[in-house]
Amino acid sequence: MDLLKLALMVLGIIFAVMLFSWLFGLVTTLVWYGFWTGLLFAIGYGGYKLFRTAEEKFVGSGSKYDAIEDRDFSLSWDEYDKKYLQK
């Protein structure tokens, strides 16, 4: 009986170590992929911000035509009709 208990204890320890190793490998793999994904996203975001800053510097903000900026988007159809179409 003692030999059976000893064998089951050894098997339990072996399976517990295998389960711990599997979980540890899974967690470290997820952390590793998370690190590289985060690094790629950080590089992409940094490049996007540099591009937007350079674009603002060389092109400027807003549209080229002021008429596009000054549109009345909040007008209802009746207000738009009275203001523009009934002239």
PDB file of N, CA and C in Angstrom:
ATOM      1  N   MET A   1       0.816  -1.184   0.000  1.00  0.00           N
ATOM      2  CA  MET A   1       0.000   0.000   0.000  1.00  0.00           C
ATOM      3  C   MET A   1       0.866   1.257   0.000  1.00  0.00           C
ATOM      4  N   ASP A   2       1.972   1.238   0.744  1.00  0.00           N
ATOM      5  CA  ASP A   2       2.858   2.390   0.787  1.00  0.00           C
ATOM      6  C   ASP A   2       3.525   2.614  -0.567  1.00  0.00           C
ATOM      7  N   LEU A   3       3.810   1.530  -1.272  1.00  0.00           N
ATOM      8  CA  LEU A   3       4.423   1.656  -2.597  1.00  0.00           C
ATOM      9  C   LEU A   3       3.441   2.296  -3.588  1.00  0.00           C
ATOM     10  N   LEU A   4       2.164   1.958  -3.486  1.00  0.00           N
ATOM     11  CA  LEU A   4       1.136   2.550  -4.348  1.00  0.00           C
ATOM     12  C   LEU A   4       0.970   4.044  -4.050  1.00  0.00           C
ATOM     13  N   LYS A   5       0.953   4.421  -2.787  1.00  0.00           N
ATOM     14  CA  LYS A   5       0.848   5.829  -2.418  1.00  0.00           C
ATOM     15  C   LYS A   5       2.069   6.613  -2.907  1.00  0.00           C
ATOM     16  N   LEU A   6       3.247   6.025  -2.772  1.00  0.00           N
ATOM     17  CA  LEU A   6       4.466   6.666  -3.231  1.00  0.00           C
ATOM     18  C   LEU A   6       4.446   6.858  -4.746  1.00  0.00           C
ATOM     19  N   ALA A   7       3.987   5.853  -5.483  1.00  0.00           N
ATOM     20  CA  ALA A   7       3.913   5.948  -6.949  1.00  0.00           C
ATOM     21  C   ALA A   7       2.912   7.016  -7.371  1.00  0.00           C
ATOM     22  N   LEU A   8       1.755   7.073  -6.710  1.00  0.00           N
ATOM     23  CA  LEU A   8       0.760   8.094  -7.031  1.00  0.00           C
ATOM     24  C   LEU A   8       1.259   9.491  -6.684  1.00  0.00           C
ATOM     25  N   MET A   9       2.010   9.611  -5.581  1.00  0.00           N
ATOM     26  CA  MET A   9       2.575  10.895  -5.219  1.00  0.00           C
ATOM     27  C   MET A   9       3.595  11.359  -6.259  1.00  0.00           C
ATOM     28  N   VAL A  10       4.425  10.456  -6.715  1.00  0.00           N
ATOM     29  CA  VAL A  10       5.427  10.798  -7.727  1.00  0.00           C
ATOM     30  C   VAL A  10       4.730  11.192  -9.029  1.00  0.00           C
ATOM     31  N   LEU A  11       3.711  10.440  -9.424  1.00  0.00           N
ATOM     32  CA  LEU A  11       2.959  10.790 -10.641  1.00  0.00           C
ATOM     33  C   LEU A  11       2.266  12.144 -10.483  1.00  0.00           C
ATOM     34  N   GLY A  12       1.713  12.416  -9.324  1.00  0.00           N
ATOM     35  CA  GLY A  12       1.073  13.706  -9.078  1.00  0.00           C
ATOM     36  C   GLY A  12       2.065  14.854  -9.172  1.00  0.00           C
ATOM     37  N   ILE A  13       3.256  14.657  -8.597  1.00  0.00           N
ATOM     38  CA  ILE A  13       4.286  15.691  -8.673  1.00  0.00           C
ATOM     39  C   ILE A  13       4.721  15.897 -10.121  1.00  0.00           C
ATOM     40  N   ILE A  14       4.897  14.822 -10.863  1.00  0.00           N
ATOM     41  CA  ILE A  14       5.305  14.928 -12.272  1.00  0.00           C
ATOM     42  C   ILE A  14       4.253  15.679 -13.079  1.00  0.00           C
ATOM     43  N   PHE A  15       2.982  15.330 -12.894  1.00  0.00           N
ATOM     44  CA  PHE A  15       1.918  16.014 -13.638  1.00  0.00           C
ATOM     45  C   PHE A  15       1.766  17.473 -13.208  1.00  0.00           C
ATOM     46  N   ALA A  16       1.990  17.761 -11.930  1.00  0.00           N
ATOM     47  CA  ALA A  16       1.921  19.142 -11.449  1.00  0.00           C
ATOM     48  C   ALA A  16       3.051  19.975 -12.063  1.00  0.00           C
ATOM     49  N   VAL A  17       4.249  19.401 -12.151  1.00  0.00           N
ATOM     50  CA  VAL A  17       5.373  20.108 -12.768  1.00  0.00           C
ATOM     51  C   VAL A  17       5.110  20.312 -14.254  1.00  0.00           C
ATOM     52  N   MET A  18       4.537  19.316 -14.926  1.00  0.00           N
ATOM     53  CA  MET A  18       4.216  19.451 -16.345  1.00  0.00           C
ATOM     54  C   MET A  18       3.154  20.527 -16.560  1.00  0.00           C
ATOM     55  N   LEU A  19       2.139  20.571 -15.694  1.00  0.00           N
ATOM     56  CA  LEU A  19       1.095  21.588 -15.802  1.00  0.00           C
ATOM     57  C   LEU A  19       1.670  22.980 -15.548  1.00  0.00           C
ATOM     58  N   PHE A  20       2.534  23.100 -14.540  1.00  0.00           N
ATOM     59  CA  PHE A  20       3.167  24.381 -14.267  1.00  0.00           C
ATOM     60  C   PHE A  20       4.025  24.827 -15.448  1.00  0.00           C
ATOM     61  N   SER A  21       4.788  23.907 -16.025  1.00  0.00           N
ATOM     62  CA  SER A  21       5.633  24.249 -17.169  1.00  0.00           C
ATOM     63  C   SER A  21       4.793  24.695 -18.356  1.00  0.00           C
ATOM     64  N   TRP A  22       3.686  24.009 -18.593  1.00  0.00           N
ATOM     65  CA  TRP A  22       2.807  24.372 -19.704  1.00  0.00           C
ATOM     66  C   TRP A  22       2.205  25.766 -19.496  1.00  0.00           C
ATOM     67  N   LEU A  23       1.721  26.028 -18.280  1.00  0.00           N
ATOM     68  CA  LEU A  23       1.138  27.346 -17.989  1.00  0.00           C
ATOM     69  C   LEU A  23       2.189  28.446 -18.039  1.00  0.00           C
ATOM     70  N   PHE A  24       3.370  28.169 -17.524  1.00  0.00           N
ATOM     71  CA  PHE A  24       4.445  29.153 -17.559  1.00  0.00           C
ATOM     72  C   PHE A  24       4.851  29.458 -19.001  1.00  0.00           C
ATOM     73  N   GLY A  25       4.945  28.430 -19.834  1.00  0.00           N
ATOM     74  CA  GLY A  25       5.267  28.631 -21.248  1.00  0.00           C
ATOM     75  C   GLY A  25       4.178  29.417 -21.963  1.00  0.00           C
ATOM     76  N   LEU A  26       2.924  29.133 -21.655  1.00  0.00           N
ATOM     77  CA  LEU A  26       1.820  29.856 -22.281  1.00  0.00           C
ATOM     78  C   LEU A  26       1.850  31.333 -21.899  1.00  0.00           C
ATOM     79  N   VAL A  27       2.046  31.621 -20.625  1.00  0.00           N
ATOM     80  CA  VAL A  27       2.073  33.012 -20.162  1.00  0.00           C
ATOM     81  C   VAL A  27       3.266  33.759 -20.758  1.00  0.00           C
ATOM     82  N   THR A  28       4.443  33.148 -20.751  1.00  0.00           N
ATOM     83  CA  THR A  28       5.615  33.829 -21.297  1.00  0.00           C
ATOM     84  C   THR A  28       5.487  34.032 -22.809  1.00  0.00           C
ATOM     85  N   THR A  29       4.850  33.109 -23.503  1.00  0.00           N
ATOM     86  CA  THR A  29       4.623  33.281 -24.938  1.00  0.00           C
ATOM     87  C   THR A  29       3.681  34.446 -25.193  1.00  0.00           C
ATOM     88  N   LEU A  30       2.608  34.542 -24.423  1.00  0.00           N
ATOM     89  CA  LEU A  30       1.673  35.659 -24.591  1.00  0.00           C
ATOM     90  C   LEU A  30       2.336  36.995 -24.268  1.00  0.00           C
ATOM     91  N   VAL A  31       3.178  37.025 -23.242  1.00  0.00           N
ATOM     92  CA  VAL A  31       3.892  38.256 -22.902  1.00  0.00           C
ATOM     93  C   VAL A  31       4.861  38.623 -24.024  1.00  0.00           C
ATOM     94  N   TRP A  32       5.561  37.634 -24.582  1.00  0.00           N
ATOM     95  CA  TRP A  32       6.514  37.873 -25.662  1.00  0.00           C
ATOM     96  C   TRP A  32       5.814  38.419 -26.913  1.00  0.00           C
ATOM     97  N   TYR A  33       4.710  37.790 -27.316  1.00  0.00           N
ATOM     98  CA  TYR A  33       3.970  38.295 -28.471  1.00  0.00           C
ATOM     99  C   TYR A  33       3.343  39.657 -28.184  1.00  0.00           C
ATOM    100  N   GLY A  34       2.894  39.876 -26.960  1.00  0.00           N
ATOM    101  CA  GLY A  34       2.362  41.182 -26.586  1.00  0.00           C
ATOM    102  C   GLY A  34       3.430  42.262 -26.657  1.00  0.00           C
ATOM    103  N   PHE A  35       4.638  41.937 -26.247  1.00  0.00           N
ATOM    104  CA  PHE A  35       5.734  42.888 -26.334  1.00  0.00           C
ATOM    105  C   PHE A  35       6.017  43.276 -27.775  1.00  0.00           C
ATOM    106  N   TRP A  36       6.137  42.292 -28.654  1.00  0.00           N
ATOM    107  CA  TRP A  36       6.454  42.602 -30.053  1.00  0.00           C
ATOM    108  C   TRP A  36       5.295  43.306 -30.755  1.00  0.00           C
ATOM    109  N   THR A  37       4.073  42.922 -30.442  1.00  0.00           N
ATOM    110  CA  THR A  37       2.918  43.612 -31.023  1.00  0.00           C
ATOM    111  C   THR A  37       2.873  45.058 -30.540  1.00  0.00           C
ATOM    112  N   GLY A  38       3.092  45.277 -29.263  1.00  0.00           N
ATOM    113  CA  GLY A  38       3.125  46.635 -28.730  1.00  0.00           C
ATOM    114  C   GLY A  38       4.248  47.464 -29.332  1.00  0.00           C
ATOM    115  N   LEU A  39       5.397  46.845 -29.545  1.00  0.00           N
ATOM    116  CA  LEU A  39       6.514  47.554 -30.162  1.00  0.00           C
ATOM    117  C   LEU A  39       6.185  47.963 -31.595  1.00  0.00           C
ATOM    118  N   LEU A  40       5.566  47.053 -32.352  1.00  0.00           N
ATOM    119  CA  LEU A  40       5.173  47.386 -33.727  1.00  0.00           C
ATOM    120  C   LEU A  40       4.123  48.490 -33.754  1.00  0.00           C
ATOM    121  N   PHE A  41       3.143  48.420 -32.861  1.00  0.00           N
ATOM    122  CA  PHE A  41       2.127  49.477 -32.792  1.00  0.00           C
ATOM    123  C   PHE A  41       2.751  50.808 -32.384  1.00  0.00           C
ATOM    124  N   ALA A  42       3.713  50.788 -31.454  1.00  0.00           N
ATOM    125  CA  ALA A  42       4.370  52.032 -31.032  1.00  0.00           C
ATOM    126  C   ALA A  42       5.151  52.646 -32.184  1.00  0.00           C
ATOM    127  N   ILE A  43       5.843  51.823 -32.955  1.00  0.00           N
ATOM    128  CA  ILE A  43       6.575  52.331 -34.120  1.00  0.00           C
ATOM    129  C   ILE A  43       5.604  52.905 -35.142  1.00  0.00           C
ATOM    130  N   GLY A  44       4.506  52.212 -35.396  1.00  0.00           N
ATOM    131  CA  GLY A  44       3.507  52.706 -36.339  1.00  0.00           C
ATOM    132  C   GLY A  44       2.865  53.994 -35.873  1.00  0.00           C
ATOM    133  N   TYR A  45       2.538  54.085 -34.601  1.00  0.00           N
ATOM    134  CA  TYR A  45       1.922  55.299 -34.064  1.00  0.00           C
ATOM    135  C   TYR A  45       2.903  56.462 -34.094  1.00  0.00           C
ATOM    136  N   GLY A  46       4.159  56.197 -33.759  1.00  0.00           N
ATOM    137  CA  GLY A  46       5.176  57.244 -33.818  1.00  0.00           C
ATOM    138  C   GLY A  46       5.379  57.745 -35.242  1.00  0.00           C
ATOM    139  N   GLY A  47       5.401  56.820 -36.212  1.00  0.00           N
ATOM    140  CA  GLY A  47       5.515  57.225 -37.609  1.00  0.00           C
ATOM    141  C   GLY A  47       4.323  58.032 -38.064  1.00  0.00           C
ATOM    142  N   TYR A  48       3.142  57.640 -37.627  1.00  0.00           N
ATOM    143  CA  TYR A  48       1.930  58.391 -37.980  1.00  0.00           C
ATOM    144  C   TYR A  48       1.981  59.801 -37.407  1.00  0.00           C
ATOM    145  N   LYS A  49       2.404  59.929 -36.143  1.00  0.00           N
ATOM    146  CA  LYS A  49       2.490  61.257 -35.533  1.00  0.00           C
ATOM    147  C   LYS A  49       3.537  62.119 -36.234  1.00  0.00           C
ATOM    148  N   LEU A  50       4.679  61.522 -36.618  1.00  0.00           N
ATOM    149  CA  LEU A  50       5.687  62.284 -37.352  1.00  0.00           C
ATOM    150  C   LEU A  50       5.148  62.728 -38.704  1.00  0.00           C
ATOM    151  N   PHE A  51       4.425  61.837 -39.370  1.00  0.00           N
ATOM    152  CA  PHE A  51       3.836  62.183 -40.658  1.00  0.00           C
ATOM    153  C   PHE A  51       2.828  63.312 -40.518  1.00  0.00           C
ATOM    154  N   ARG A  52       1.970  63.239 -39.504  1.00  0.00           N
ATOM    155  CA  ARG A  52       0.959  64.282 -39.310  1.00  0.00           C
ATOM    156  C   ARG A  52       1.611  65.628 -38.979  1.00  0.00           C
ATOM    157  N   THR A  53       2.699  65.610 -38.194  1.00  0.00           N
ATOM    158  CA  THR A  53       3.378  66.867 -37.874  1.00  0.00           C
ATOM    159  C   THR A  53       4.015  67.470 -39.119  1.00  0.00           C
ATOM    160  N   ALA A  54       4.652  66.627 -39.929  1.00  0.00           N
ATOM    161  CA  ALA A  54       5.260  67.128 -41.158  1.00  0.00           C
ATOM    162  C   ALA A  54       4.184  67.618 -42.122  1.00  0.00           C
ATOM    163  N   GLU A  55       3.062  66.919 -42.184  1.00  0.00           N
ATOM    164  CA  GLU A  55       1.975  67.340 -43.065  1.00  0.00           C
ATOM    165  C   GLU A  55       1.410  68.685 -42.626  1.00  0.00           C
ATOM    166  N   GLU A  56       1.207  68.871 -41.332  1.00  0.00           N
ATOM    167  CA  GLU A  56       0.712  70.147 -40.829  1.00  0.00           C
ATOM    168  C   GLU A  56       1.704  71.274 -41.123  1.00  0.00           C
ATOM    169  N   LYS A  57       2.994  70.962 -41.052  1.00  0.00           N
ATOM    170  CA  LYS A  57       4.014  71.974 -41.285  1.00  0.00           C
ATOM    171  C   LYS A  57       4.047  72.399 -42.751  1.00  0.00           C
ATOM    172  N   PHE A  58       3.990  71.436 -43.669  1.00  0.00           N
ATOM    173  CA  PHE A  58       4.143  71.748 -45.083  1.00  0.00           C
ATOM    174  C   PHE A  58       2.827  72.063 -45.784  1.00  0.00           C
ATOM    175  N   VAL A  59       1.759  71.386 -45.422  1.00  0.00           N
ATOM    176  CA  VAL A  59       0.485  71.573 -46.109  1.00  0.00           C
ATOM    177  C   VAL A  59      -0.392  72.576 -45.375  1.00  0.00           C
ATOM    178  N   GLY A  60      -0.393  72.525 -44.086  1.00  0.00           N
ATOM    179  CA  GLY A  60      -1.249  73.403 -43.301  1.00  0.00           C
ATOM    180  C   GLY A  60      -2.530  72.692 -42.922  1.00  0.00           C
ATOM    181  N   SER A  61      -3.269  73.300 -42.029  1.00  0.00           N
ATOM    182  CA  SER A  61      -4.503  72.670 -41.581  1.00  0.00           C
ATOM    183  C   SER A  61      -5.681  73.211 -42.362  1.00  0.00           C
ATOM    184  N   GLY A  62      -6.748  72.468 -42.393  1.00  0.00           N
ATOM    185  CA  GLY A  62      -7.965  72.904 -43.065  1.00  0.00           C
ATOM    186  C   GLY A  62      -7.895  72.680 -44.564  1.00  0.00           C
ATOM    187  N   SER A  63      -8.933  73.139 -45.243  1.00  0.00           N
ATOM    188  CA  SER A  63      -8.986  72.946 -46.684  1.00  0.00           C
ATOM    189  C   SER A  63      -8.395  74.160 -47.396  1.00  0.00           C
ATOM    190  N   LYS A  64      -8.152  73.978 -48.660  1.00  0.00           N
ATOM    191  CA  LYS A  64      -7.580  75.048 -49.459  1.00  0.00           C
ATOM    192  C   LYS A  64      -8.615  76.138 -49.734  1.00  0.00           C
ATOM    193  N   TYR A  65      -9.852  75.723 -49.841  1.00  0.00           N
ATOM    194  CA  TYR A  65     -10.935  76.652 -50.150  1.00  0.00           C
ATOM    195  C   TYR A  65     -11.725  76.954 -48.883  1.00  0.00           C
ATOM    196  N   ASP A  66     -11.844  78.219 -48.569  1.00  0.00           N
ATOM    197  CA  ASP A  66     -12.557  78.602 -47.343  1.00  0.00           C
ATOM    198  C   ASP A  66     -14.047  78.328 -47.437  1.00  0.00           C
ATOM    199  N   ALA A  67     -14.572  78.241 -48.662  1.00  0.00           N
ATOM    200  CA  ALA A  67     -16.002  77.996 -48.819  1.00  0.00           C
ATOM    201  C   ALA A  67     -16.387  76.632 -48.261  1.00  0.00           C
ATOM    202  N   ILE A  68     -15.482  75.690 -48.328  1.00  0.00           N
ATOM    203  CA  ILE A  68     -15.774  74.354 -47.799  1.00  0.00           C
ATOM    204  C   ILE A  68     -15.866  74.415 -46.273  1.00  0.00           C
ATOM    205  N   GLU A  69     -15.017  75.216 -45.647  1.00  0.00           N
ATOM    206  CA  GLU A  69     -15.020  75.330 -44.191  1.00  0.00           C
ATOM    207  C   GLU A  69     -16.242  76.071 -43.668  1.00  0.00           C
ATOM    208  N   ASP A  70     -16.805  76.989 -44.467  1.00  0.00           N
ATOM    209  CA  ASP A  70     -17.875  77.855 -43.988  1.00  0.00           C
ATOM    210  C   ASP A  70     -19.269  77.341 -44.320  1.00  0.00           C
ATOM    211  N   ARG A  71     -19.395  76.112 -44.670  1.00  0.00           N
ATOM    212  CA  ARG A  71     -20.725  75.580 -45.000  1.00  0.00           C
ATOM    213  C   ARG A  71     -21.612  75.547 -43.767  1.00  0.00           C
ATOM    214  N   ASP A  72     -22.892  75.606 -44.019  1.00  0.00           N
ATOM    215  CA  ASP A  72     -23.874  75.540 -42.936  1.00  0.00           C
ATOM    216  C   ASP A  72     -24.387  74.106 -42.819  1.00  0.00           C
ATOM    217  N   PHE A  73     -23.670  73.291 -42.110  1.00  0.00           N
ATOM    218  CA  PHE A  73     -24.058  71.891 -41.980  1.00  0.00           C
ATOM    219  C   PHE A  73     -25.191  71.699 -40.988  1.00  0.00           C
ATOM    220  N   SER A  74     -25.397  72.658 -40.130  1.00  0.00           N
ATOM    221  CA  SER A  74     -26.417  72.493 -39.099  1.00  0.00           C
ATOM    222  C   SER A  74     -27.795  72.969 -39.559  1.00  0.00           C
ATOM    223  N   LEU A  75     -27.911  73.473 -40.767  1.00  0.00           N
ATOM    224  CA  LEU A  75     -29.201  73.965 -41.242  1.00  0.00           C
ATOM    225  C   LEU A  75     -30.130  72.813 -41.602  1.00  0.00           C
ATOM    226  N   SER A  76     -31.407  72.993 -41.324  1.00  0.00           N
ATOM    227  CA  SER A  76     -32.386  72.015 -41.797  1.00  0.00           C
ATOM    228  C   SER A  76     -32.670  72.307 -43.267  1.00  0.00           C
ATOM    229  N   TRP A  77     -33.414  71.423 -43.916  1.00  0.00           N
ATOM    230  CA  TRP A  77     -33.698  71.607 -45.338  1.00  0.00           C
ATOM    231  C   TRP A  77     -34.509  72.887 -45.581  1.00  0.00           C
ATOM    232  N   ASP A  78     -35.442  73.185 -44.715  1.00  0.00           N
ATOM    233  CA  ASP A  78     -36.245  74.406 -44.890  1.00  0.00           C
ATOM    234  C   ASP A  78     -35.388  75.663 -44.752  1.00  0.00           C
ATOM    235  N   GLU A  79     -34.500  75.674 -43.763  1.00  0.00           N
ATOM    236  CA  GLU A  79     -33.617  76.830 -43.598  1.00  0.00           C
ATOM    237  C   GLU A  79     -32.668  76.967 -44.779  1.00  0.00           C
ATOM    238  N   TYR A  80     -32.170  75.840 -45.235  1.00  0.00           N
ATOM    239  CA  TYR A  80     -31.268  75.854 -46.398  1.00  0.00           C
ATOM    240  C   TYR A  80     -31.998  76.349 -47.626  1.00  0.00           C
ATOM    241  N   ASP A  81     -33.234  75.909 -47.796  1.00  0.00           N
ATOM    242  CA  ASP A  81     -34.055  76.318 -48.945  1.00  0.00           C
ATOM    243  C   ASP A  81     -34.307  77.833 -48.903  1.00  0.00           C
ATOM    244  N   LYS A  82     -34.654  78.360 -47.727  1.00  0.00           N
ATOM    245  CA  LYS A  82     -34.908  79.801 -47.606  1.00  0.00           C
ATOM    246  C   LYS A  82     -33.635  80.629 -47.825  1.00  0.00           C
ATOM    247  N   LYS A  83     -32.518  80.113 -47.337  1.00  0.00           N
ATOM    248  CA  LYS A  83     -31.293  80.889 -47.383  1.00  0.00           C
ATOM    249  C   LYS A  83     -30.645  80.895 -48.777  1.00  0.00           C
ATOM    250  N   TYR A  84     -30.636  79.758 -49.444  1.00  0.00           N
ATOM    251  CA  TYR A  84     -29.868  79.641 -50.680  1.00  0.00           C
ATOM    252  C   TYR A  84     -30.713  79.480 -51.942  1.00  0.00           C
ATOM    253  N   LEU A  85     -31.807  78.749 -51.882  1.00  0.00           N
ATOM    254  CA  LEU A  85     -32.506  78.391 -53.106  1.00  0.00           C
ATOM    255  C   LEU A  85     -33.591  79.384 -53.496  1.00  0.00           C
ATOM    256  N   GLN A  86     -34.021  80.235 -52.593  1.00  0.00           N
ATOM    257  CA  GLN A  86     -35.102  81.157 -52.897  1.00  0.00           C
ATOM    258  C   GLN A  86     -34.583  82.559 -53.295  1.00  0.00           C
ATOM    259  N   LYS A  87     -33.362  82.649 -53.677  1.00  0.00           N
ATOM    260  CA  LYS A  87     -32.808  83.961 -54.059  1.00  0.00           C
ATOM    261  C   LYS A  87     -33.143  84.309 -55.472  1.00  0.00           C
TER     262      LYS A  87
END
